Amino acid sequence: MKSAATARMTAPGDVTSFSLGLALPLGLVFAIFFVLPLAQLLYLSLHNDTAATVWGLGQYIKFLTDPFSLAVLGSTLLLGAEVTLACLVLGYPIAWLYQRSGSRLQTLIIMIVLLPLLTSVVVRTFAWIVILGRQGIINSVLQSMGLIGTPLRMIYTQGGLIAALAQVQMPLMVLPLITAIGRIDPNLSDASASLGAGSWRTFFKVMLPLSMPGIIAGCTLTYAAAITAFITQSLVGGGQMLFMPMYLYQQASTLQNWPFAAAISIIFLFAVLAIVALFSMLGRRARGYGDAR
Amino acid sequence: MMLDRRRLLTSALTLGAMHAFPGLSLAQARPLVFATFTGSWEEAHKAVLVPAFRKANGDAPIVLDPMLSVDQIAKVNAAKANPPIDVMLHDPGPALVAIGQDLVEPYPVDKSTYFKDLIPEAQDAMGPAPFFQVVGLTYNPETVKTPPTSWADLWKPEFKGKVGITNLNSTLGTGWLVEIARMRGGSEANVDEGFKALEELKPNLAAVAANPGALATLFQQGQIDISPGNFNAIQILKARGVPVEFVAPKEGAIAFKTTIHIVKNSPNRELAFKLIEAALSPEVQTTLMNSPYLIVPTNTKVAMSGEIAKVLAKDTAELKKKFVFQDWKKINEQRASWIEKFNRDIKI
């Protein structure tokens, strides 16, 4: 009691040290089950042979000097950008609508947005196979309307994959947007209008900058989820579209080339970290906007 | 209250350790662990093999732990001295990896009652084959009116945009490529002709599936009408009412032996041997051959009947004539470079 009382008197800042102590159990779990395996992955990737006996940077050199491997990395990062953009363009109006509607409609919207999260990714992905297939919903509707003669090939194409991923990851975009747009004072857009700005101008100059924190958060989540979505990528993308998750799975599981697979994951990890860092840098700048109100 | 903190921590740690490593207190008393494959294999083994084994061995405790071959290898590799699995099941490729990494005990052939009854291709001293997986042509009988008879039929112009294949990640995809190469004069050591044939197949390709399971579902969606396919996977679809049929092409259906192995340093070596014996016995293989399992037997004492006799082979002699076996030792040598080539070249 005595020591606690003195501590409270002398150093009120000690509150933080208490919270660190409480974080110890979780920190320990992270250290054992996350940091340690990650270190092991790094260790494994620094070997030149499949049996992991010869040290060297061979695996990294192999990846970074191979145009094919770099193309796989590039197309994976591009896929993430396309999905994120699709989610943003389609998700923003939903979040906007949510803030402008009555409470009953709001419940409905939030239910529709959350609904995909309540079913497993595998089920959602299979639904897309049914929708995009040769005898799927889209093809049969277009055919019955006489717009197309032979069915379009949509499954196992980049376009089909983007559509499926965008739907599967949509909640990750919409939920942060709803929060961010909800924090914007509705009077601001009225003020902008009364000062003579048109609705587009109000949107680009007032609403968009103020919702930036939500956009950044949503984009980070969607991007990370889209590029690592192994199940959707392989089921809707098929076996000839190679992205990083499938590439490293192939190396590890079919070819038992663990060091190269480890190097691929480390490179992928750093590529993703770089993108996330870029997002959070943009986010910090955007927070400037947010505080400015 | 403060007093007890240290003691509390000690007991908490002890409790935690006991929970995390139950092996500390009961090192030897673990049941026999059999890592079978997931899906229909697990169902079949649970319903037929396990009861037969338990009946013959005084209700010995056994646990099925279904997982992919690769995961079996990784798990045993992680604890070679005290492996968590006693009996492994492998496709030909992974079997050679497991043997190469010294994870497998030689099968006690002399002690075995059934080993000598197996057809010669199944008699592997590092682990016998309790069944075969068979790859042939699968097609949709509603849209393909004349059943295909040869691998070459896949190249027919009438199947433009209707053919499905898998990539080389699977045993099926790799084995099929080798067979196509052989058809055009290649071999397990040289599949260049196979890749040329794939190039010519491109106009017909509707899909390159990521795995055999995904390929099978494409029949359901009408996405493909014809493909190389696994006999057992097709039976499952057929049972669900999907219009799909299997034929053995005239070049011969590709047979993969699935081998069963005693894990090195297994604490349950004797029971592991007994389980494998049960899997090789004509009784178990006969039950598994019949509907609904339709698993192709390797014991020559099993009389073929039903769907297998109708579609594949009436007896062991015919089976050996109609089946093509491949040299996976040779295939494994170059598989990595083939996968790389497939990754680069096959884009549709």
Short mmCIF file of N, CA and C in Angstrom, two decimals, chain B residues 22-130:
data_model
loop_
_atom_site.label_atom_id
_atom_site.label_comp_id
_atom_site.label_asym_id
_atom_site.label_seq_id
_atom_site.Cartn_x
_atom_site.Cartn_y
_atom_site.Cartn_z
N PRO B 22 1.03 -32.93 -22.90
CA PRO B 22 0.45 -34.06 -22.17
C PRO B 22 1.37 -35.28 -22.23
N GLY B 23 2.26 -35.30 -23.22
CA GLY B 23 3.19 -36.42 -23.37
C GLY B 23 4.09 -36.59 -22.15
N LEU B 24 4.28 -35.49 -21.35
CA LEU B 24 5.14 -35.57 -20.18
C LEU B 24 4.70 -36.68 -19.24
N SER B 25 3.37 -36.77 -19.04
CA SER B 25 2.89 -37.72 -18.06
C SER B 25 2.55 -39.08 -18.67
N LEU B 26 2.12 -39.11 -19.92
CA LEU B 26 1.81 -40.42 -20.50
C LEU B 26 2.51 -40.62 -21.84
N ALA B 27 3.82 -40.83 -21.74
CA ALA B 27 4.62 -40.90 -22.96
C ALA B 27 4.27 -42.09 -23.83
N GLN B 28 4.06 -43.26 -23.26
CA GLN B 28 3.93 -44.46 -24.06
C GLN B 28 2.50 -44.81 -24.46
N ALA B 29 1.53 -44.36 -23.67
CA ALA B 29 0.17 -44.87 -23.83
C ALA B 29 -0.62 -44.14 -24.91
N ARG B 30 0.00 -43.90 -26.07
CA ARG B 30 -0.74 -43.20 -27.11
C ARG B 30 -1.35 -44.22 -28.05
N PRO B 31 -2.58 -43.98 -28.52
CA PRO B 31 -3.19 -44.93 -29.44
C PRO B 31 -2.46 -44.90 -30.78
N LEU B 32 -2.72 -45.89 -31.59
CA LEU B 32 -2.15 -45.94 -32.93
C LEU B 32 -2.73 -44.79 -33.75
N VAL B 33 -1.86 -44.01 -34.39
CA VAL B 33 -2.35 -42.88 -35.18
C VAL B 33 -2.13 -43.17 -36.67
N PHE B 34 -3.22 -43.16 -37.42
CA PHE B 34 -3.16 -43.45 -38.84
C PHE B 34 -3.54 -42.19 -39.60
N ALA B 35 -2.58 -41.64 -40.35
CA ALA B 35 -2.85 -40.43 -41.13
C ALA B 35 -3.37 -40.86 -42.50
N THR B 36 -4.68 -40.90 -42.64
CA THR B 36 -5.26 -41.25 -43.93
C THR B 36 -5.45 -39.97 -44.73
N PHE B 37 -6.04 -40.05 -45.91
CA PHE B 37 -6.36 -38.85 -46.68
C PHE B 37 -7.73 -38.34 -46.25
N THR B 38 -7.98 -37.07 -46.52
CA THR B 38 -9.28 -36.50 -46.17
C THR B 38 -10.36 -36.94 -47.16
N GLY B 39 -11.59 -36.67 -46.82
CA GLY B 39 -12.70 -36.91 -47.74
C GLY B 39 -13.13 -38.37 -47.79
N SER B 40 -13.35 -38.87 -49.02
CA SER B 40 -13.93 -40.20 -49.15
C SER B 40 -13.01 -41.29 -48.60
N TRP B 41 -11.69 -41.05 -48.65
CA TRP B 41 -10.76 -42.06 -48.12
C TRP B 41 -10.98 -42.21 -46.63
N GLU B 42 -11.11 -41.09 -45.93
CA GLU B 42 -11.33 -41.13 -44.49
C GLU B 42 -12.61 -41.90 -44.17
N GLU B 43 -13.67 -41.57 -44.93
CA GLU B 43 -14.96 -42.25 -44.70
C GLU B 43 -14.80 -43.76 -44.87
N ALA B 44 -14.15 -44.15 -45.96
CA ALA B 44 -14.01 -45.57 -46.25
C ALA B 44 -13.18 -46.27 -45.17
N HIS B 45 -12.09 -45.62 -44.75
CA HIS B 45 -11.23 -46.25 -43.76
C HIS B 45 -11.91 -46.33 -42.40
N LYS B 46 -12.67 -45.30 -42.08
CA LYS B 46 -13.38 -45.30 -40.80
C LYS B 46 -14.43 -46.41 -40.77
N ALA B 47 -15.11 -46.61 -41.89
CA ALA B 47 -16.23 -47.55 -41.92
C ALA B 47 -15.77 -49.00 -42.08
N VAL B 48 -14.65 -49.23 -42.75
CA VAL B 48 -14.28 -50.60 -43.08
C VAL B 48 -12.96 -51.04 -42.42
N LEU B 49 -11.91 -50.27 -42.67
CA LEU B 49 -10.58 -50.70 -42.22
C LEU B 49 -10.46 -50.69 -40.70
N VAL B 50 -10.90 -49.61 -40.07
CA VAL B 50 -10.75 -49.49 -38.62
C VAL B 50 -11.51 -50.60 -37.86
N PRO B 51 -12.78 -50.86 -38.19
CA PRO B 51 -13.47 -51.95 -37.50
C PRO B 51 -12.79 -53.31 -37.70
N ALA B 52 -12.30 -53.56 -38.92
CA ALA B 52 -11.63 -54.84 -39.19
C ALA B 52 -10.37 -54.96 -38.35
N PHE B 53 -9.61 -53.86 -38.25
CA PHE B 53 -8.37 -53.85 -37.47
C PHE B 53 -8.67 -54.07 -35.98
N ARG B 54 -9.69 -53.39 -35.48
CA ARG B 54 -9.99 -53.49 -34.06
C ARG B 54 -10.50 -54.87 -33.69
N LYS B 55 -11.26 -55.48 -34.59
CA LYS B 55 -11.79 -56.81 -34.35
C LYS B 55 -10.66 -57.83 -34.25
N ALA B 56 -9.66 -57.66 -35.11
CA ALA B 56 -8.57 -58.63 -35.14
C ALA B 56 -7.54 -58.39 -34.04
N ASN B 57 -7.57 -57.21 -33.40
CA ASN B 57 -6.53 -56.88 -32.43
C ASN B 57 -7.07 -56.47 -31.07
N GLY B 58 -8.13 -57.13 -30.65
CA GLY B 58 -8.66 -56.92 -29.30
C GLY B 58 -9.01 -55.47 -29.01
N ASP B 59 -9.72 -54.83 -29.93
CA ASP B 59 -10.18 -53.44 -29.73
C ASP B 59 -9.04 -52.48 -29.44
N ALA B 60 -7.89 -52.69 -30.04
CA ALA B 60 -6.76 -51.78 -29.83
C ALA B 60 -7.17 -50.36 -30.22
N PRO B 61 -6.78 -49.38 -29.36
CA PRO B 61 -7.19 -48.01 -29.67
C PRO B 61 -6.49 -47.47 -30.93
N ILE B 62 -7.25 -46.81 -31.79
CA ILE B 62 -6.69 -46.25 -33.02
C ILE B 62 -7.35 -44.91 -33.29
N VAL B 63 -6.56 -43.97 -33.79
CA VAL B 63 -7.08 -42.64 -34.12
C VAL B 63 -6.79 -42.37 -35.60
N LEU B 64 -7.80 -41.91 -36.33
CA LEU B 64 -7.58 -41.47 -37.71
C LEU B 64 -7.27 -39.99 -37.67
N ASP B 65 -6.18 -39.58 -38.31
CA ASP B 65 -5.82 -38.16 -38.35
C ASP B 65 -5.63 -37.78 -39.81
N PRO B 66 -6.75 -37.52 -40.52
CA PRO B 66 -6.63 -37.32 -41.97
C PRO B 66 -5.90 -36.04 -42.33
N MET B 67 -4.94 -36.14 -43.25
CA MET B 67 -4.25 -34.95 -43.73
C MET B 67 -3.55 -35.26 -45.05
N LEU B 68 -3.14 -34.24 -45.74
CA LEU B 68 -2.44 -34.41 -47.00
C LEU B 68 -1.07 -35.05 -46.78
N SER B 69 -0.58 -35.72 -47.83
CA SER B 69 0.73 -36.35 -47.76
C SER B 69 1.81 -35.39 -47.26
N VAL B 70 1.80 -34.19 -47.84
CA VAL B 70 2.84 -33.21 -47.50
C VAL B 70 2.81 -32.86 -46.03
N ASP B 71 1.60 -32.74 -45.48
CA ASP B 71 1.49 -32.41 -44.07
C ASP B 71 1.99 -33.56 -43.20
N GLN B 72 1.71 -34.79 -43.66
CA GLN B 72 2.21 -35.96 -42.93
C GLN B 72 3.73 -35.90 -42.85
N ILE B 73 4.35 -35.61 -44.00
CA ILE B 73 5.81 -35.56 -44.05
C ILE B 73 6.33 -34.45 -43.14
N ALA B 74 5.70 -33.28 -43.22
CA ALA B 74 6.15 -32.15 -42.40
C ALA B 74 6.04 -32.48 -40.92
N LYS B 75 4.92 -33.11 -40.51
CA LYS B 75 4.71 -33.42 -39.09
C LYS B 75 5.72 -34.42 -38.57
N VAL B 76 5.97 -35.47 -39.36
CA VAL B 76 6.93 -36.48 -38.92
C VAL B 76 8.33 -35.89 -38.91
N ASN B 77 8.63 -35.07 -39.90
CA ASN B 77 9.93 -34.44 -39.98
C ASN B 77 10.22 -33.57 -38.77
N ALA B 78 9.17 -32.93 -38.25
CA ALA B 78 9.33 -32.00 -37.13
C ALA B 78 9.65 -32.74 -35.83
N ALA B 79 9.33 -34.03 -35.75
CA ALA B 79 9.59 -34.78 -34.53
C ALA B 79 10.01 -36.19 -34.89
N LYS B 80 11.18 -36.31 -35.52
CA LYS B 80 11.63 -37.61 -36.04
C LYS B 80 11.81 -38.65 -34.93
N ALA B 81 12.27 -38.21 -33.76
CA ALA B 81 12.58 -39.17 -32.70
C ALA B 81 11.30 -39.72 -32.06
N ASN B 82 10.27 -38.90 -32.01
CA ASN B 82 9.03 -39.33 -31.37
C ASN B 82 7.86 -38.90 -32.25
N PRO B 83 7.69 -39.54 -33.40
CA PRO B 83 6.72 -39.06 -34.38
C PRO B 83 5.28 -39.13 -33.88
N PRO B 84 4.46 -38.12 -34.22
CA PRO B 84 3.06 -38.10 -33.78
C PRO B 84 2.16 -39.00 -34.63
N ILE B 85 2.72 -39.62 -35.67
CA ILE B 85 1.96 -40.47 -36.57
C ILE B 85 2.64 -41.84 -36.63
N ASP B 86 1.86 -42.91 -36.69
CA ASP B 86 2.46 -44.25 -36.78
C ASP B 86 2.39 -44.82 -38.19
N VAL B 87 1.29 -44.50 -38.90
CA VAL B 87 1.10 -45.05 -40.23
C VAL B 87 0.80 -43.91 -41.20
N MET B 88 1.59 -43.84 -42.28
CA MET B 88 1.37 -42.79 -43.28
C MET B 88 0.81 -43.40 -44.56
N LEU B 89 0.09 -42.57 -45.32
CA LEU B 89 -0.47 -42.98 -46.60
C LEU B 89 0.03 -41.98 -47.64
N HIS B 90 0.57 -42.47 -48.77
CA HIS B 90 1.17 -41.53 -49.72
C HIS B 90 0.86 -41.86 -51.17
N ASP B 91 0.74 -40.81 -51.99
CA ASP B 91 0.78 -40.92 -53.44
C ASP B 91 2.24 -41.23 -53.83
N PRO B 92 2.45 -41.67 -55.08
CA PRO B 92 3.82 -42.07 -55.45
C PRO B 92 4.89 -41.00 -55.26
N GLY B 93 4.60 -39.75 -55.62
CA GLY B 93 5.59 -38.69 -55.50
C GLY B 93 6.03 -38.48 -54.06
N PRO B 94 5.09 -38.13 -53.16
CA PRO B 94 5.43 -37.92 -51.76
C PRO B 94 6.03 -39.17 -51.10
N ALA B 95 5.60 -40.37 -51.52
CA ALA B 95 6.16 -41.59 -50.92
C ALA B 95 7.67 -41.62 -51.09
N LEU B 96 8.13 -41.25 -52.29
CA LEU B 96 9.57 -41.25 -52.54
C LEU B 96 10.27 -40.19 -51.70
N VAL B 97 9.59 -39.06 -51.51
CA VAL B 97 10.17 -38.01 -50.65
C VAL B 97 10.32 -38.52 -49.23
N ALA B 98 9.26 -39.17 -48.71
CA ALA B 98 9.29 -39.67 -47.33
C ALA B 98 10.40 -40.72 -47.17
N ILE B 99 10.53 -41.60 -48.15
CA ILE B 99 11.57 -42.62 -48.09
C ILE B 99 12.94 -41.96 -48.18
N GLY B 100 13.06 -40.98 -49.09
CA GLY B 100 14.32 -40.27 -49.27
C GLY B 100 14.76 -39.53 -48.02
N GLN B 101 13.79 -39.04 -47.25
CA GLN B 101 14.14 -38.30 -46.03
C GLN B 101 14.26 -39.23 -44.82
N ASP B 102 14.24 -40.53 -45.07
CA ASP B 102 14.46 -41.53 -44.03
C ASP B 102 13.40 -41.46 -42.92
N LEU B 103 12.13 -41.31 -43.33
CA LEU B 103 11.05 -41.23 -42.35
C LEU B 103 10.30 -42.54 -42.24
N VAL B 104 10.70 -43.53 -43.05
CA VAL B 104 9.88 -44.72 -43.21
C VAL B 104 10.67 -45.97 -42.82
N GLU B 105 10.00 -46.86 -42.12
CA GLU B 105 10.59 -48.13 -41.71
C GLU B 105 10.33 -49.15 -42.82
N PRO B 106 11.29 -50.02 -43.15
CA PRO B 106 11.00 -51.06 -44.15
C PRO B 106 9.87 -51.95 -43.65
N TYR B 107 9.03 -52.42 -44.57
CA TYR B 107 7.90 -53.25 -44.16
C TYR B 107 8.41 -54.66 -43.87
N PRO B 108 8.03 -55.24 -42.72
CA PRO B 108 8.51 -56.59 -42.38
C PRO B 108 7.86 -57.64 -43.30
N VAL B 109 8.40 -57.75 -44.49
CA VAL B 109 7.80 -58.58 -45.53
C VAL B 109 7.69 -60.05 -45.09
N ASP B 110 8.73 -60.54 -44.39
CA ASP B 110 8.75 -61.95 -44.01
C ASP B 110 7.60 -62.31 -43.07
N LYS B 111 7.26 -61.35 -42.19
CA LYS B 111 6.20 -61.59 -41.22
C LYS B 111 4.82 -61.51 -41.86
N SER B 112 4.74 -60.86 -43.03
CA SER B 112 3.43 -60.52 -43.59
C SER B 112 2.74 -61.72 -44.23
N THR B 113 1.44 -61.83 -43.97
CA THR B 113 0.65 -62.92 -44.54
C THR B 113 0.24 -62.60 -45.97
N TYR B 114 -0.01 -61.30 -46.23
CA TYR B 114 -0.67 -60.94 -47.49
C TYR B 114 0.26 -60.35 -48.54
N PHE B 115 1.47 -59.93 -48.11
CA PHE B 115 2.35 -59.21 -49.03
C PHE B 115 2.56 -59.97 -50.35
N LYS B 116 2.78 -61.30 -50.24
CA LYS B 116 3.09 -62.09 -51.44
C LYS B 116 1.88 -62.24 -52.37
N ASP B 117 0.67 -61.96 -51.83
CA ASP B 117 -0.53 -62.07 -52.66
C ASP B 117 -0.79 -60.81 -53.48
N LEU B 118 -0.08 -59.74 -53.17
CA LEU B 118 -0.32 -58.49 -53.90
C LEU B 118 0.21 -58.61 -55.32
N ILE B 119 -0.38 -57.84 -56.25
CA ILE B 119 0.17 -57.88 -57.59
C ILE B 119 1.57 -57.22 -57.54
N PRO B 120 2.49 -57.68 -58.38
CA PRO B 120 3.90 -57.28 -58.24
C PRO B 120 4.10 -55.77 -58.12
N GLU B 121 3.32 -54.97 -58.86
CA GLU B 121 3.49 -53.51 -58.82
C GLU B 121 3.21 -52.95 -57.42
N ALA B 122 2.41 -53.67 -56.64
CA ALA B 122 2.05 -53.17 -55.30
C ALA B 122 3.02 -53.64 -54.24
N GLN B 123 3.92 -54.57 -54.59
CA GLN B 123 4.85 -55.13 -53.60
C GLN B 123 6.07 -54.24 -53.45
N ASP B 124 5.96 -53.23 -52.62
CA ASP B 124 7.10 -52.35 -52.36
C ASP B 124 7.56 -52.60 -50.93
N ALA B 125 8.80 -52.99 -50.77
CA ALA B 125 9.30 -53.37 -49.44
C ALA B 125 9.36 -52.19 -48.48
N MET B 126 9.36 -50.95 -48.99
CA MET B 126 9.36 -49.79 -48.10
C MET B 126 7.94 -49.40 -47.69
N GLY B 127 6.96 -50.04 -48.28
CA GLY B 127 5.56 -49.77 -47.94
C GLY B 127 4.70 -50.27 -49.06
N PRO B 128 3.88 -51.31 -48.81
CA PRO B 128 3.06 -51.89 -49.86
C PRO B 128 1.90 -50.98 -50.24
N ALA B 129 1.29 -51.24 -51.41
CA ALA B 129 0.15 -50.44 -51.85
C ALA B 129 -1.15 -51.18 -51.52
N PRO B 130 -2.01 -50.61 -50.67
CA PRO B 130 -3.29 -51.26 -50.37
C PRO B 130 -4.36 -50.99 -51.43
#
